[in-house]
Amino acid sequence: DVIAAFIYGFNWFKIWAQSSYFDGTALDPLRHLWSLAVEEQFYLVWPVLVIVAWRIGRARGLAALTSIGIVASFVAMLAIYSGGDPTRVYMGTDTRSFSLLCGAFVALPPVRQFITTGIQKFRTIASGLTVVLVFVLGLMWFTVDGQSEWLFRGGLFAHSIASALLAILVASSSSKFSLVFSWQPLAYIGRLSYALYLWHWPVFIFCTSERLDVSGLALTAIRLAITFALSIASYFLIEQPIRHKAKWAHGSQGRRAF
């Protein structure tokens, strides 16, 4: 698992090993790194495709490529998923790229300009839609079973579209709701988000009610406190120094270290 995570191939390793993502009994502290693997694989391929599409058709070529990629990835999920354990389509780079591509699509300048203009023109509707999307997405996170068939027959696709739309609604709006997302504690969580992502799952796996002799809200509070403590430590002691202070991580030395 460590080797697969280190080379950003964790998702395909787990698929190859036929290890179910939804096995709640497995001691699998790196399981969450499947999504980081998908992300990094995407970063290797997508910039090359962007350059090619831009040279061929500029903004229209890029919009066409992004749209084709979204549709192709969704069709791959529909074609591969046949019921039962959905690990293959849940973790597959090919079947989950539409989530990243939806974000790439709304980030295209013409698309973003179109949505921004609509938001300015229909402020009340945009504010209402933002509230609805926050409510619906939040409700899904707390109530939906991750193995539900409808998720893999269009549910995750709709979730990705809604998330991308919500992101641009918040980023392009000056409404009171957008001010909520600018609240300093939330912004700080955003800065820590990568560290929180890395630490939370191992902490939750190892800090069990049996080990800590607590349960319920007390257990959740302890888990969150440990997660935040480790995240803050790694952010200031590892992440930020390497990004901004470590001379060996930059220039020719950085290339050799890599």
mmCIF file of C-alpha atoms in Angstrom, residues 35-242:
data_model
loop_
_atom_site.group_PDB
_atom_site.id
_atom_site.type_symbol
_atom_site.label_atom_id
_atom_site.label_comp_id
_atom_site.label_asym_id
_atom_site.label_seq_id
_atom_site.Cartn_x
_atom_site.Cartn_y
_atom_site.Cartn_z
ATOM 1 C CA SER A 35 -8.433 9.938 -4.702
ATOM 2 C CA LEU A 36 -5.007 11.573 -4.510
ATOM 3 C CA ALA A 37 -3.787 8.997 -7.040
ATOM 4 C CA VAL A 38 -6.619 9.886 -9.438
ATOM 5 C CA GLU A 39 -5.823 13.565 -9.019
ATOM 6 C CA GLU A 40 -2.092 13.183 -9.681
ATOM 7 C CA GLN A 41 -2.664 10.940 -12.714
ATOM 8 C CA PHE A 42 -5.015 13.574 -14.055
ATOM 9 C CA TYR A 43 -2.347 16.262 -13.551
ATOM 10 C CA LEU A 44 0.103 14.272 -15.664
ATOM 11 C CA VAL A 45 -2.214 13.875 -18.647
ATOM 12 C CA TRP A 46 -4.472 16.927 -18.626
ATOM 13 C CA PRO A 47 -1.864 19.701 -19.150
ATOM 14 C CA VAL A 48 -0.586 17.938 -22.282
ATOM 15 C CA LEU A 49 -4.114 17.624 -23.674
ATOM 16 C CA VAL A 50 -4.814 21.278 -22.835
ATOM 17 C CA ILE A 51 -1.755 22.435 -24.781
ATOM 18 C CA VAL A 52 -2.717 20.325 -27.807
ATOM 19 C CA ALA A 53 -6.374 21.410 -27.751
ATOM 20 C CA TRP A 54 -5.410 25.082 -27.335
ATOM 21 C CA ARG A 55 -3.056 24.993 -30.301
ATOM 22 C CA ILE A 56 -5.706 23.347 -32.463
ATOM 23 C CA GLY A 57 -8.803 25.301 -31.535
ATOM 24 C CA ARG A 58 -8.046 27.817 -28.786
ATOM 25 C CA ALA A 59 -10.902 28.272 -26.296
ATOM 26 C CA ARG A 60 -13.423 26.371 -28.419
ATOM 27 C CA GLY A 61 -11.042 23.457 -28.845
ATOM 28 C CA LEU A 62 -10.440 23.350 -25.104
ATOM 29 C CA ALA A 63 -14.167 23.509 -24.345
ATOM 30 C CA ALA A 64 -14.811 20.698 -26.832
ATOM 31 C CA LEU A 65 -12.055 18.531 -25.346
ATOM 32 C CA THR A 66 -13.340 19.080 -21.804
ATOM 33 C CA SER A 67 -16.916 18.273 -22.803
ATOM 34 C CA ILE A 68 -15.868 15.120 -24.646
ATOM 35 C CA GLY A 69 -13.796 14.038 -21.646
ATOM 36 C CA ILE A 70 -16.717 14.540 -19.257
ATOM 37 C CA VAL A 71 -19.088 12.520 -21.433
ATOM 38 C CA ALA A 72 -16.514 9.779 -22.133
ATOM 39 C CA SER A 73 -15.722 9.323 -18.441
ATOM 40 C CA PHE A 74 -19.402 9.143 -17.493
ATOM 41 C CA VAL A 75 -20.133 6.670 -20.286
ATOM 42 C CA ALA A 76 -17.203 4.545 -19.067
ATOM 43 C CA MET A 77 -18.774 4.409 -15.603
ATOM 44 C CA LEU A 78 -22.137 3.386 -17.056
ATOM 45 C CA ALA A 79 -20.539 0.760 -19.286
ATOM 46 C CA ILE A 80 -18.275 -0.831 -16.669
ATOM 47 C CA TYR A 81 -20.601 -0.807 -13.682
ATOM 48 C CA SER A 82 -22.805 -3.889 -13.593
ATOM 49 C CA GLY A 83 -24.062 -3.819 -10.022
ATOM 50 C CA GLY A 84 -22.506 -5.327 -6.926
ATOM 51 C CA ASP A 85 -19.328 -3.914 -5.396
ATOM 52 C CA PRO A 86 -18.683 -0.576 -7.155
ATOM 53 C CA THR A 87 -14.981 -0.280 -6.191
ATOM 54 C CA ARG A 88 -13.783 -0.495 -9.816
ATOM 55 C CA VAL A 89 -15.830 2.474 -11.015
ATOM 56 C CA TYR A 90 -15.518 4.354 -7.721
ATOM 57 C CA MET A 91 -11.705 4.300 -7.801
ATOM 58 C CA GLY A 92 -10.960 4.140 -11.530
ATOM 59 C CA THR A 93 -9.242 7.167 -13.052
ATOM 60 C CA ASP A 94 -11.200 6.668 -16.265
ATOM 61 C CA THR A 95 -14.562 6.485 -14.512
ATOM 62 C CA ARG A 96 -13.990 9.357 -12.067
ATOM 63 C CA SER A 97 -12.245 11.909 -14.284
ATOM 64 C CA PHE A 98 -15.572 13.594 -14.963
ATOM 65 C CA SER A 99 -15.446 14.996 -11.421
ATOM 66 C CA LEU A 100 -12.201 16.855 -12.135
ATOM 67 C CA LEU A 101 -13.257 17.726 -15.671
ATOM 68 C CA CYS A 102 -16.470 19.376 -14.447
ATOM 69 C CA GLY A 103 -14.259 21.729 -12.428
ATOM 70 C CA ALA A 104 -12.008 22.268 -15.442
ATOM 71 C CA PHE A 105 -15.053 23.097 -17.574
ATOM 72 C CA VAL A 106 -16.481 25.810 -15.308
ATOM 73 C CA ALA A 107 -12.949 27.248 -14.951
ATOM 74 C CA LEU A 108 -12.746 27.934 -18.702
ATOM 75 C CA PRO A 109 -12.831 31.754 -19.137
ATOM 76 C CA PRO A 110 -15.818 31.829 -21.565
ATOM 77 C CA VAL A 111 -17.850 29.469 -19.368
ATOM 78 C CA ARG A 112 -16.981 31.304 -16.195
ATOM 79 C CA GLN A 113 -17.777 34.647 -17.817
ATOM 80 C CA PHE A 114 -21.145 33.329 -18.983
ATOM 81 C CA ILE A 115 -22.042 32.043 -15.515
ATOM 82 C CA THR A 116 -20.764 35.216 -13.824
ATOM 83 C CA THR A 117 -22.878 37.375 -16.124
ATOM 84 C CA GLY A 118 -25.903 35.249 -15.308
ATOM 85 C CA ILE A 119 -25.235 35.573 -11.593
ATOM 86 C CA GLN A 120 -25.007 39.376 -11.825
ATOM 87 C CA LYS A 121 -28.199 39.492 -13.868
ATOM 88 C CA PHE A 122 -30.220 37.122 -11.690
ATOM 89 C CA ARG A 123 -28.802 37.681 -8.202
ATOM 90 C CA THR A 124 -31.836 36.427 -6.291
ATOM 91 C CA ILE A 125 -32.064 33.212 -8.301
ATOM 92 C CA ALA A 126 -28.294 32.666 -7.975
ATOM 93 C CA SER A 127 -28.442 33.134 -4.197
ATOM 94 C CA GLY A 128 -31.374 30.735 -3.943
ATOM 95 C CA LEU A 129 -29.595 28.156 -6.100
ATOM 96 C CA THR A 130 -26.484 28.429 -3.906
ATOM 97 C CA VAL A 131 -28.498 27.711 -0.773
ATOM 98 C CA VAL A 132 -30.258 24.765 -2.438
ATOM 99 C CA LEU A 133 -26.990 23.238 -3.646
ATOM 100 C CA VAL A 134 -25.348 23.570 -0.225
ATOM 101 C CA PHE A 135 -28.371 21.936 1.406
ATOM 102 C CA VAL A 136 -28.672 19.092 -1.113
ATOM 103 C CA LEU A 137 -24.943 18.278 -1.189
ATOM 104 C CA GLY A 138 -24.715 18.414 2.597
ATOM 105 C CA LEU A 139 -27.750 16.167 2.934
ATOM 106 C CA MET A 140 -26.217 13.659 0.510
ATOM 107 C CA TRP A 141 -22.970 13.454 2.494
ATOM 108 C CA PHE A 142 -24.875 12.528 5.658
ATOM 109 C CA THR A 143 -27.611 10.282 4.273
ATOM 110 C CA VAL A 144 -26.524 8.508 1.071
ATOM 111 C CA ASP A 145 -25.081 5.001 1.167
ATOM 112 C CA GLY A 146 -21.821 5.020 -0.809
ATOM 113 C CA GLN A 147 -22.724 1.749 -2.515
ATOM 114 C CA SER A 148 -26.155 2.843 -3.764
ATOM 115 C CA GLU A 149 -26.570 1.809 -7.404
ATOM 116 C CA TRP A 150 -28.096 5.117 -8.471
ATOM 117 C CA LEU A 151 -24.823 6.870 -7.592
ATOM 118 C CA PHE A 152 -23.067 4.944 -10.355
ATOM 119 C CA ARG A 153 -25.848 5.375 -12.856
ATOM 120 C CA GLY A 154 -25.820 9.163 -12.772
ATOM 121 C CA GLY A 155 -25.808 10.213 -9.120
ATOM 122 C CA LEU A 156 -22.072 10.896 -8.826
ATOM 123 C CA PHE A 157 -22.155 12.639 -12.185
ATOM 124 C CA ALA A 158 -24.919 14.961 -10.983
ATOM 125 C CA HIS A 159 -23.040 15.494 -7.713
ATOM 126 C CA SER A 160 -19.925 16.579 -9.650
ATOM 127 C CA ILE A 161 -21.879 19.038 -11.786
ATOM 128 C CA ALA A 162 -23.584 20.467 -8.692
ATOM 129 C CA SER A 163 -20.259 20.821 -6.863
ATOM 130 C CA ALA A 164 -18.581 22.594 -9.787
ATOM 131 C CA LEU A 165 -21.557 24.926 -10.166
ATOM 132 C CA LEU A 166 -21.584 25.674 -6.429
ATOM 133 C CA ALA A 167 -17.871 26.505 -6.508
ATOM 134 C CA ILE A 168 -18.281 29.078 -9.248
ATOM 135 C CA LEU A 169 -21.474 30.481 -7.712
ATOM 136 C CA VAL A 170 -19.615 31.148 -4.477
ATOM 137 C CA ALA A 171 -16.461 32.450 -6.185
ATOM 138 C CA SER A 172 -18.334 34.774 -8.545
ATOM 139 C CA SER A 173 -20.942 36.154 -6.188
ATOM 140 C CA SER A 174 -20.808 38.994 -3.691
ATOM 141 C CA SER A 175 -23.872 37.768 -1.797
ATOM 142 C CA LYS A 176 -24.042 37.314 1.970
ATOM 143 C CA PHE A 177 -23.787 33.579 1.445
ATOM 144 C CA SER A 178 -20.392 34.024 -0.196
ATOM 145 C CA LEU A 179 -19.276 36.021 2.834
ATOM 146 C CA VAL A 180 -20.020 32.974 4.972
ATOM 147 C CA PHE A 181 -17.475 30.991 2.963
ATOM 148 C CA SER A 182 -14.941 33.801 3.490
ATOM 149 C CA TRP A 183 -15.224 33.432 7.270
ATOM 150 C CA GLN A 184 -11.667 33.176 8.648
ATOM 151 C CA PRO A 185 -12.065 29.811 10.456
ATOM 152 C CA LEU A 186 -13.395 28.263 7.230
ATOM 153 C CA ALA A 187 -10.586 29.852 5.222
ATOM 154 C CA TYR A 188 -8.062 28.431 7.694
ATOM 155 C CA ILE A 189 -9.572 24.967 7.286
ATOM 156 C CA GLY A 190 -9.179 25.500 3.545
ATOM 157 C CA ARG A 191 -5.473 26.217 3.955
ATOM 158 C CA LEU A 192 -5.110 23.062 6.051
ATOM 159 C CA SER A 193 -7.305 20.977 3.758
ATOM 160 C CA TYR A 194 -4.517 18.927 2.180
ATOM 161 C CA ALA A 195 -2.995 18.036 5.558
ATOM 162 C CA LEU A 196 -6.446 17.317 6.989
ATOM 163 C CA TYR A 197 -7.109 15.025 4.051
ATOM 164 C CA LEU A 198 -3.854 13.102 4.593
ATOM 165 C CA TRP A 199 -4.248 12.670 8.348
ATOM 166 C CA HIS A 200 -7.945 12.195 9.019
ATOM 167 C CA TRP A 201 -8.395 8.629 7.821
ATOM 168 C CA PRO A 202 -5.406 7.039 9.631
ATOM 169 C CA VAL A 203 -6.464 8.843 12.810
ATOM 170 C CA PHE A 204 -10.022 7.563 12.495
ATOM 171 C CA ILE A 205 -8.759 4.025 11.776
ATOM 172 C CA PHE A 206 -6.385 3.798 14.741
ATOM 173 C CA CYS A 207 -8.302 5.899 17.265
ATOM 174 C CA THR A 208 -11.136 3.451 17.865
ATOM 175 C CA SER A 209 -13.635 3.403 20.717
ATOM 176 C CA GLU A 210 -11.937 0.232 22.027
ATOM 177 C CA ARG A 211 -8.510 1.887 22.204
ATOM 178 C CA LEU A 212 -9.712 5.179 23.662
ATOM 179 C CA ASP A 213 -12.525 3.764 25.794
ATOM 180 C CA VAL A 214 -14.943 6.462 24.619
ATOM 181 C CA SER A 215 -17.686 6.578 22.017
ATOM 182 C CA GLY A 216 -20.169 8.881 20.315
ATOM 183 C CA LEU A 217 -19.490 12.617 20.201
ATOM 184 C CA ALA A 218 -16.552 12.318 22.616
ATOM 185 C CA LEU A 219 -14.798 9.906 20.248
ATOM 186 C CA THR A 220 -15.476 12.174 17.267
ATOM 187 C CA ALA A 221 -14.158 15.214 19.165
ATOM 188 C CA ILE A 222 -10.924 13.413 20.120
ATOM 189 C CA ARG A 223 -10.416 12.191 16.557
ATOM 190 C CA LEU A 224 -10.931 15.687 15.170
ATOM 191 C CA ALA A 225 -8.616 17.238 17.756
ATOM 192 C CA ILE A 226 -5.811 14.779 16.924
ATOM 193 C CA THR A 227 -6.397 15.272 13.195
ATOM 194 C CA PHE A 228 -6.156 19.062 13.511
ATOM 195 C CA ALA A 229 -3.069 18.869 15.744
ATOM 196 C CA LEU A 230 -1.208 16.611 13.291
ATOM 197 C CA SER A 231 -2.365 18.690 10.317
ATOM 198 C CA ILE A 232 -1.208 21.985 11.824
ATOM 199 C CA ALA A 233 2.142 20.415 12.748
ATOM 200 C CA SER A 234 2.757 18.943 9.295
ATOM 201 C CA TYR A 235 1.568 22.147 7.590
ATOM 202 C CA PHE A 236 4.048 24.376 9.447
ATOM 203 C CA LEU A 237 6.917 21.906 9.938
ATOM 204 C CA ILE A 238 6.895 20.082 6.594
ATOM 205 C CA GLU A 239 4.544 21.466 3.969
ATOM 206 C CA GLN A 240 5.279 25.183 4.192
ATOM 207 C CA PRO A 241 9.065 24.917 4.772
ATOM 208 C CA ILE A 242 9.490 22.669 1.745
#
